[in-house]
Structures are given as structure tokens and as C-alpha cells.
mmCIF file of C-alpha atoms in Angstrom:
data_model
loop_
_atom_site.group_PDB
_atom_site.id
_atom_site.type_symbol
_atom_site.label_atom_id
_atom_site.label_comp_id
_atom_site.label_asym_id
_atom_site.label_seq_id
_atom_site.Cartn_x
_atom_site.Cartn_y
_atom_site.Cartn_z
ATOM 1 C CA MET L 1 0.000 0.000 0.000
ATOM 2 C CA GLU L 2 1.115 3.546 -0.681
ATOM 3 C CA LYS L 3 0.031 6.605 1.288
ATOM 4 C CA VAL L 4 -1.577 9.415 -0.694
ATOM 5 C CA ASN L 5 -2.430 12.961 0.278
ATOM 6 C CA TYR L 6 -6.118 13.717 -0.002
ATOM 7 C CA ASP L 7 -8.620 16.128 1.526
ATOM 8 C CA LYS L 8 -9.921 13.867 4.288
ATOM 9 C CA THR L 9 -12.733 16.254 5.194
ATOM 10 C CA SER L 10 -14.344 15.522 1.805
ATOM 11 C CA LEU L 11 -14.689 11.807 2.589
ATOM 12 C CA ARG L 12 -17.699 10.311 4.377
ATOM 13 C CA PHE L 13 -15.368 8.636 6.900
ATOM 14 C CA ALA L 14 -14.487 12.040 8.384
ATOM 15 C CA GLU L 15 -17.904 12.076 10.078
ATOM 16 C CA VAL L 16 -17.250 8.922 12.100
ATOM 17 C CA LEU L 17 -13.474 8.717 12.504
ATOM 18 C CA ASP L 18 -11.109 10.901 14.515
ATOM 19 C CA ASN L 19 -8.177 9.929 12.322
ATOM 20 C CA PHE L 20 -7.427 7.706 9.336
ATOM 21 C CA GLU L 21 -4.925 7.197 6.542
ATOM 22 C CA THR L 22 -5.649 7.479 2.818
ATOM 23 C CA VAL L 23 -3.782 4.970 0.665
ATOM 24 C CA THR L 24 -3.855 3.147 -2.651
ATOM 25 C CA ALA L 25 -3.185 -0.562 -3.031
ATOM 26 C CA ASN L 26 -1.626 -2.860 -5.591
ATOM 27 C CA PRO L 27 -4.034 -5.831 -5.693
ATOM 28 C CA ASP L 28 -1.831 -7.710 -8.187
ATOM 29 C CA ILE L 29 1.025 -7.807 -5.684
ATOM 30 C CA PHE L 30 -1.293 -9.153 -2.985
ATOM 31 C CA LEU L 31 -2.694 -11.857 -5.289
ATOM 32 C CA GLU L 32 0.806 -12.932 -6.294
ATOM 33 C CA ASP L 33 2.008 -12.992 -2.697
ATOM 34 C CA VAL L 34 -0.958 -14.930 -1.304
ATOM 35 C CA THR L 35 -0.487 -17.965 -3.559
ATOM 36 C CA ASP L 36 1.521 -19.698 -0.820
ATOM 37 C CA GLY L 37 -1.070 -18.818 1.826
ATOM 38 C CA ARG L 38 1.046 -16.203 3.583
ATOM 39 C CA VAL L 39 1.073 -12.409 3.266
ATOM 40 C CA LYS L 40 2.891 -9.693 5.185
ATOM 41 C CA MET L 41 0.986 -6.429 5.461
ATOM 42 C CA LYS L 42 1.690 -3.132 7.182
ATOM 43 C CA LEU L 43 -1.236 -1.093 8.509
ATOM 44 C CA LEU L 44 -0.973 2.086 10.580
ATOM 45 C CA GLY L 45 2.693 1.409 11.287
ATOM 46 C CA LYS L 46 2.098 -2.180 12.446
ATOM 47 C CA GLU L 47 3.309 -5.193 10.480
ATOM 48 C CA PHE L 48 1.182 -8.333 10.342
ATOM 49 C CA ASP L 49 2.177 -11.798 9.176
ATOM 50 C CA LEU L 50 -1.050 -13.288 7.811
ATOM 51 C CA GLU L 51 -2.063 -16.863 7.104
ATOM 52 C CA LEU L 52 -4.884 -16.902 4.539
ATOM 53 C CA GLU L 53 -6.979 -19.262 2.446
ATOM 54 C CA ASN L 54 -9.197 -18.508 -0.530
ATOM 55 C CA THR L 55 -12.862 -18.931 0.435
ATOM 56 C CA HIS L 56 -14.173 -19.182 -3.157
ATOM 57 C CA ILE L 57 -17.505 -17.483 -2.375
ATOM 58 C CA LEU L 58 -18.089 -16.139 -5.890
ATOM 59 C CA ASN L 59 -18.901 -18.468 -8.780
ATOM 60 C CA ASP L 60 -16.435 -18.208 -11.667
ATOM 61 C CA ASP L 61 -19.249 -17.520 -14.139
ATOM 62 C CA ALA L 62 -21.237 -15.137 -11.912
ATOM 63 C CA LYS L 63 -23.261 -12.447 -13.685
ATOM 64 C CA VAL L 64 -24.884 -9.148 -12.773
ATOM 65 C CA LEU L 65 -28.606 -9.298 -13.557
ATOM 66 C CA ILE L 66 -29.493 -5.692 -14.323
ATOM 67 C CA ASP L 67 -33.035 -4.366 -14.052
ATOM 68 C CA ASN L 68 -33.443 -0.610 -14.569
ATOM 69 C CA GLU L 69 -35.192 1.977 -16.703
ATOM 70 C CA THR L 70 -33.314 0.819 -19.814
ATOM 71 C CA GLY L 71 -34.530 -2.764 -19.511
ATOM 72 C CA SER L 72 -33.341 -6.105 -18.164
ATOM 73 C CA TYR L 73 -30.083 -7.749 -19.213
ATOM 74 C CA ALA L 74 -27.010 -9.519 -17.804
ATOM 75 C CA ILE L 75 -23.288 -8.740 -17.829
ATOM 76 C CA PRO L 76 -20.316 -10.665 -16.358
ATOM 77 C CA ALA L 77 -19.584 -9.914 -12.697
ATOM 78 C CA ALA L 78 -16.199 -8.596 -11.638
ATOM 79 C CA LYS L 79 -13.576 -11.211 -10.790
ATOM 80 C CA ILE L 80 -13.076 -10.928 -7.035
ATOM 81 C CA ASN L 81 -11.152 -13.204 -4.685
ATOM 82 C CA THR L 82 -12.013 -13.554 -1.003
ATOM 83 C CA TYR L 83 -9.734 -14.735 1.786
ATOM 84 C CA ARG L 84 -10.047 -15.560 5.468
ATOM 85 C CA GLY L 85 -7.483 -16.490 8.053
ATOM 86 C CA LYS L 86 -5.567 -15.286 11.077
ATOM 87 C CA VAL L 87 -2.494 -13.408 12.226
ATOM 88 C CA VAL L 88 0.374 -15.855 12.680
ATOM 89 C CA GLY L 89 1.083 -16.382 16.370
ATOM 90 C CA GLU L 90 -2.163 -14.698 17.461
ATOM 91 C CA GLU L 91 -4.801 -17.277 18.341
ATOM 92 C CA ASN L 92 -7.365 -14.590 19.178
ATOM 93 C CA SER L 93 -7.277 -13.069 15.698
ATOM 94 C CA ASP L 94 -9.444 -12.902 12.600
ATOM 95 C CA VAL L 95 -8.653 -11.695 9.079
ATOM 96 C CA GLY L 96 -10.798 -11.234 5.969
ATOM 97 C CA PHE L 97 -10.197 -9.669 2.533
ATOM 98 C CA ALA L 98 -11.969 -9.124 -0.774
ATOM 99 C CA VAL L 99 -9.600 -8.354 -3.654
ATOM 100 C CA SER L 100 -10.579 -7.153 -7.122
ATOM 101 C CA ASP L 101 -8.534 -5.679 -9.969
ATOM 102 C CA GLU L 102 -9.362 -2.216 -8.606
ATOM 103 C CA ALA L 103 -9.268 -2.472 -4.828
ATOM 104 C CA LEU L 104 -8.324 -4.438 -1.741
ATOM 105 C CA ILE L 105 -10.679 -4.152 1.227
ATOM 106 C CA GLY L 106 -11.004 -6.055 4.460
ATOM 107 C CA HIS L 107 -10.000 -6.217 8.103
ATOM 108 C CA ILE L 108 -7.493 -7.571 10.602
ATOM 109 C CA GLU L 109 -8.740 -8.165 14.139
ATOM 110 C CA VAL L 110 -6.287 -8.904 16.947
ATOM 111 C CA GLY L 111 -7.714 -9.219 20.438
ATOM 112 C CA SER L 112 -9.983 -6.238 21.008
ATOM 113 C CA THR L 113 -8.446 -4.078 18.256
ATOM 114 C CA TYR L 114 -9.938 -3.991 14.772
ATOM 115 C CA TYR L 115 -8.010 -2.665 11.758
ATOM 116 C CA ALA L 116 -10.058 -1.884 8.638
ATOM 117 C CA ILE L 117 -9.388 -1.116 4.985
ATOM 118 C CA GLU L 118 -12.426 0.514 3.354
ATOM 119 C CA ALA L 119 -13.034 1.760 -0.174
ATOM 120 C CA THR L 120 -14.061 5.274 -1.183
ATOM 121 C CA ASN L 121 -15.561 6.447 -4.479
ATOM 122 C CA LYS L 122 -12.489 8.609 -5.146
ATOM 123 C CA THR L 123 -9.466 7.745 -7.266
ATOM 124 C CA VAL L 124 -5.978 9.106 -7.794
ATOM 125 C CA GLY L 125 -3.853 8.122 -10.768
ATOM 126 C CA GLY L 126 -6.535 5.621 -11.741
ATOM 127 C CA LYS L 127 -6.334 3.822 -8.376
ATOM 128 C CA VAL L 128 -9.122 3.648 -5.793
ATOM 129 C CA ILE L 129 -8.416 5.668 -2.656
ATOM 130 C CA LEU L 130 -8.731 3.442 0.404
ATOM 131 C CA VAL L 131 -9.201 4.471 4.015
ATOM 132 C CA VAL L 132 -7.251 2.644 6.732
ATOM 133 C CA PHE L 133 -8.188 3.008 10.403
ATOM 134 C CA SER L 134 -8.488 1.094 13.651
ATOM 135 C CA SER L 135 -11.325 0.685 16.125
ATOM 136 C CA ASP L 136 -9.496 3.179 18.343
ATOM 137 C CA ASN L 137 -10.142 5.872 15.705
ATOM 138 C CA ILE L 138 -13.946 5.633 15.797
ATOM 139 C CA LYS L 139 -15.541 8.720 17.294
ATOM 140 C CA LYS L 140 -17.640 8.408 20.419
ATOM 141 C CA ARG L 141 -20.814 10.361 21.053
ATOM 142 C CA GLU L 142 -22.748 10.216 24.279
ATOM 143 C CA ASP L 143 -20.645 7.225 25.354
ATOM 144 C CA LYS L 144 -21.738 5.265 22.281
ATOM 145 C CA ILE L 145 -19.453 4.262 19.454
ATOM 146 C CA ILE L 146 -20.717 5.285 16.024
ATOM 147 C CA ASN L 147 -21.082 2.260 13.775
ATOM 148 C CA TYR L 148 -19.399 3.473 10.589
ATOM 149 C CA CYS L 149 -21.067 0.962 8.265
ATOM 150 C CA GLU L 150 -24.581 1.729 9.556
ATOM 151 C CA VAL L 151 -25.276 -1.869 10.566
ATOM 152 C CA GLU L 152 -26.715 -2.609 13.979
ATOM 153 C CA GLU L 153 -24.551 -4.797 16.178
ATOM 154 C CA GLN L 154 -26.040 -8.206 16.840
ATOM 155 C CA SER L 155 -25.390 -10.604 19.684
ATOM 156 C CA SER L 156 -22.336 -12.782 19.157
ATOM 157 C CA LEU L 157 -22.595 -16.165 17.505
ATOM 158 C CA GLU L 158 -20.447 -17.879 20.110
ATOM 159 C CA ASP L 159 -23.076 -20.594 20.591
ATOM 160 C CA LEU L 160 -22.270 -21.842 17.100
ATOM 161 C CA SER L 161 -18.706 -22.628 18.150
ATOM 162 C CA ASN L 162 -19.819 -24.705 21.117
ATOM 163 C CA ILE L 163 -21.490 -27.494 19.160
ATOM 164 C CA LYS L 164 -20.675 -30.780 20.882
ATOM 165 C CA GLU L 165 -21.116 -34.388 19.870
ATOM 166 C CA SER L 166 -24.079 -36.265 21.258
ATOM 167 C CA ASP L 167 -25.674 -39.647 20.686
ATOM 168 C CA SER L 168 -28.213 -38.137 18.304
ATOM 169 C CA TYR L 169 -25.892 -35.653 16.526
ATOM 170 C CA THR L 170 -22.430 -36.968 15.876
ATOM 171 C CA ILE L 171 -21.665 -35.703 12.352
ATOM 172 C CA LEU L 172 -21.896 -32.030 11.421
ATOM 173 C CA SER L 173 -22.695 -31.879 7.703
ATOM 174 C CA THR L 174 -21.949 -28.815 5.594
ATOM 175 C CA THR L 175 -24.890 -26.634 4.571
ATOM 176 C CA TYR L 176 -24.379 -24.610 1.383
ATOM 177 C CA ILE L 177 -26.470 -21.461 1.022
ATOM 178 C CA ASP L 178 -26.656 -19.762 -2.381
ATOM 179 C CA ILE L 179 -27.186 -16.006 -2.100
ATOM 180 C CA LEU L 180 -28.379 -13.445 -4.665
ATOM 181 C CA PRO L 181 -27.189 -10.069 -3.303
ATOM 182 C CA ALA L 182 -29.070 -7.075 -4.651
ATOM 183 C CA TYR L 183 -27.821 -3.494 -4.844
ATOM 184 C CA ASP L 184 -28.892 -0.297 -6.540
ATOM 185 C CA GLN L 185 -27.257 2.679 -8.214
ATOM 186 C CA ASP L 186 -26.988 4.596 -4.923
ATOM 187 C CA PHE L 187 -24.968 1.758 -3.373
ATOM 188 C CA LYS L 188 -22.723 1.641 -6.449
ATOM 189 C CA ASN L 189 -22.138 5.406 -6.236
ATOM 190 C CA ILE L 190 -20.904 5.085 -2.629
ATOM 191 C CA TYR L 191 -18.042 2.902 -3.857
ATOM 192 C CA GLY L 192 -17.476 4.498 -7.253
ATOM 193 C CA SER L 193 -17.710 1.446 -9.510
ATOM 194 C CA ASP L 194 -19.635 -1.788 -9.837
ATOM 195 C CA SER L 195 -16.455 -3.775 -9.255
ATOM 196 C CA THR L 196 -15.712 -2.085 -5.937
ATOM 197 C CA ALA L 197 -19.376 -2.224 -4.882
ATOM 198 C CA GLN L 198 -19.373 -5.960 -5.552
ATOM 199 C CA ALA L 199 -16.120 -6.317 -3.597
ATOM 200 C CA GLU L 200 -17.796 -4.580 -0.640
ATOM 201 C CA ILE L 201 -20.716 -7.016 -0.816
ATOM 202 C CA LEU L 202 -18.347 -9.975 -0.992
ATOM 203 C CA SER L 203 -16.355 -8.654 1.960
ATOM 204 C CA ARG L 204 -19.494 -8.507 4.115
ATOM 205 C CA ILE L 205 -20.638 -11.981 3.097
ATOM 206 C CA ASN L 206 -17.114 -13.299 3.624
ATOM 207 C CA ASP L 207 -17.223 -11.988 7.207
ATOM 208 C CA ALA L 208 -20.645 -13.543 7.725
ATOM 209 C CA GLY L 209 -19.308 -16.837 6.396
ATOM 210 C CA ASN L 210 -16.536 -16.714 8.961
ATOM 211 C CA ALA L 211 -19.068 -16.210 11.763
ATOM 212 C CA TYR L 212 -21.120 -19.197 10.622
ATOM 213 C CA SER L 213 -18.205 -21.511 9.749
ATOM 214 C CA PRO L 214 -18.232 -23.245 13.179
ATOM 215 C CA ALA L 215 -21.719 -24.479 12.253
ATOM 216 C CA SER L 216 -20.427 -25.747 8.866
ATOM 217 C CA VAL L 217 -22.471 -23.203 6.906
ATOM 218 C CA VAL L 218 -20.950 -22.020 3.609
ATOM 219 C CA PHE L 219 -22.290 -19.019 1.663
ATOM 220 C CA ARG L 220 -21.953 -18.878 -2.120
ATOM 221 C CA ILE L 221 -22.847 -16.155 -4.637
ATOM 222 C CA THR L 222 -24.039 -17.322 -8.037
ATOM 223 C CA ASN L 223 -25.123 -13.911 -9.374
ATOM 224 C CA TYR L 224 -25.832 -10.313 -8.340
ATOM 225 C CA LYS L 225 -29.007 -8.320 -8.959
ATOM 226 C CA LYS L 226 -28.586 -4.636 -9.741
ATOM 227 C CA TYR L 227 -31.395 -2.064 -9.870
ATOM 228 C CA GLY L 228 -31.512 1.564 -10.930
ATOM 229 C CA TYR L 229 -32.270 4.252 -8.358
ATOM 230 C CA LEU L 230 -34.750 2.937 -5.794
ATOM 231 C CA SER L 231 -36.951 5.220 -3.742
ATOM 232 C CA SER L 232 -36.589 5.156 0.016
ATOM 233 C CA GLY L 233 -38.510 2.315 1.603
ATOM 234 C CA THR L 234 -38.571 0.169 -1.539
ATOM 235 C CA GLY L 235 -38.599 -3.512 -0.579
#
């Protein structure tokens, strides 16, 4: 990753973060480096030795099923790789990435500290500007931490990791769930391109897959559905 100078006040992250870095990434270097399952990455001055595996969430022939004012048609989805793993030597760690030709987004969690790489809809020199921050950078208001991705926190899924053998349930079979994520033009505009918007979707589903993996649940995306501009409250 390479640091870039940018007007941080113009980015949506300025509303929820006290401090963050703006960088660009070289996804090709990451993809070349991860072939042996190990990657070294430096975030916010800290170096992490990562152990990763490809989660293969996206089908190779996935398409975007478009339905807007111009009609209905399909185009090939962006080629995006997803990875999950851990920080070497840190048992209480969790790592997840979604990597496209344009951007690299994801997180590294060690203990109680969360490091994030998020995409913006801005570019410099043809490269997507990424925002890097840690959980320590999230602003607090009225003793409550602002949730930057506007998703309500849910109770932990720790019960899923405590599944034990019993006389009636001795083999945990894998359940595959095919998902059709849908997004609209507003969501695409937040991330600047369809490729980066799809990478954001994959990153979220990749994280969900990690939460459900102790229960042998595997999420897969066969296609995306994309709409035009939807009015507020549209189902």
C-alpha cells in the first residue's frame, strides 16, 4: 500500500473517525504474494504476518442481472477473490479480505483491536483511494461508538462454536447457502464502480461466512441483482 495525500474532510469517513490514513493498493502484488497462503501487510505502522486461504464465495461464471429503466439484461460480474485467516502467532485473531482488480478491502482483528481497509468512491492516478483506520479511531458520542457501516450490532454467535457431539448428533454436515445479493445505483455510487461495490458485498458476506463456519455453513454467490435508483422504503 502507498500513502496518498487527499482532503480527508471531503470523505464520508471524516464524520465517524477521529483519524485515518488514505492509501492506494496494488491488488496484483497481494494476489501474487498470497499464492503460498502467507502475506505480510503493514497497517498504521504495524506489520502483520497473515495466514490466509481462498474462500471461493463467488462463482467463476457469476453475472450481474441488471433491471433498470433501460430494460433487463445480464453482464459478467467482476472477478473478485475472497480470503479468510488469522495473524500468525495470534490465536485470538481474525482476518478477511476481498480483492478485485481495482481495490483491496477487508479487516485484521487482533484481540480487542480492529483494523479496517475501506473503499471510497475517489481515485488518484486511476487507483481507488482506500481508508485505513483502527477501532481506536472511531468517534464516540454520548458514550456510544458510532457504527461506521450503519449496521446494527447483533449478539455474538459464540453458541455456534460450542457445538458438541451427542448420541443423536455426531456428524456435522456442511450446509451450502446460495445467495443473490441485490444493490442499486446509490450503493454503487458510494463505492465508485460496480467492481468495488461488488467487492464490498463480498467482503461482508465473507465476514458472515466466517461467523457461521463453526456451524459448517458455507455461503456462495451465483449472481448479483442490480437495480436503478430505488426510492426510500422500496422492498
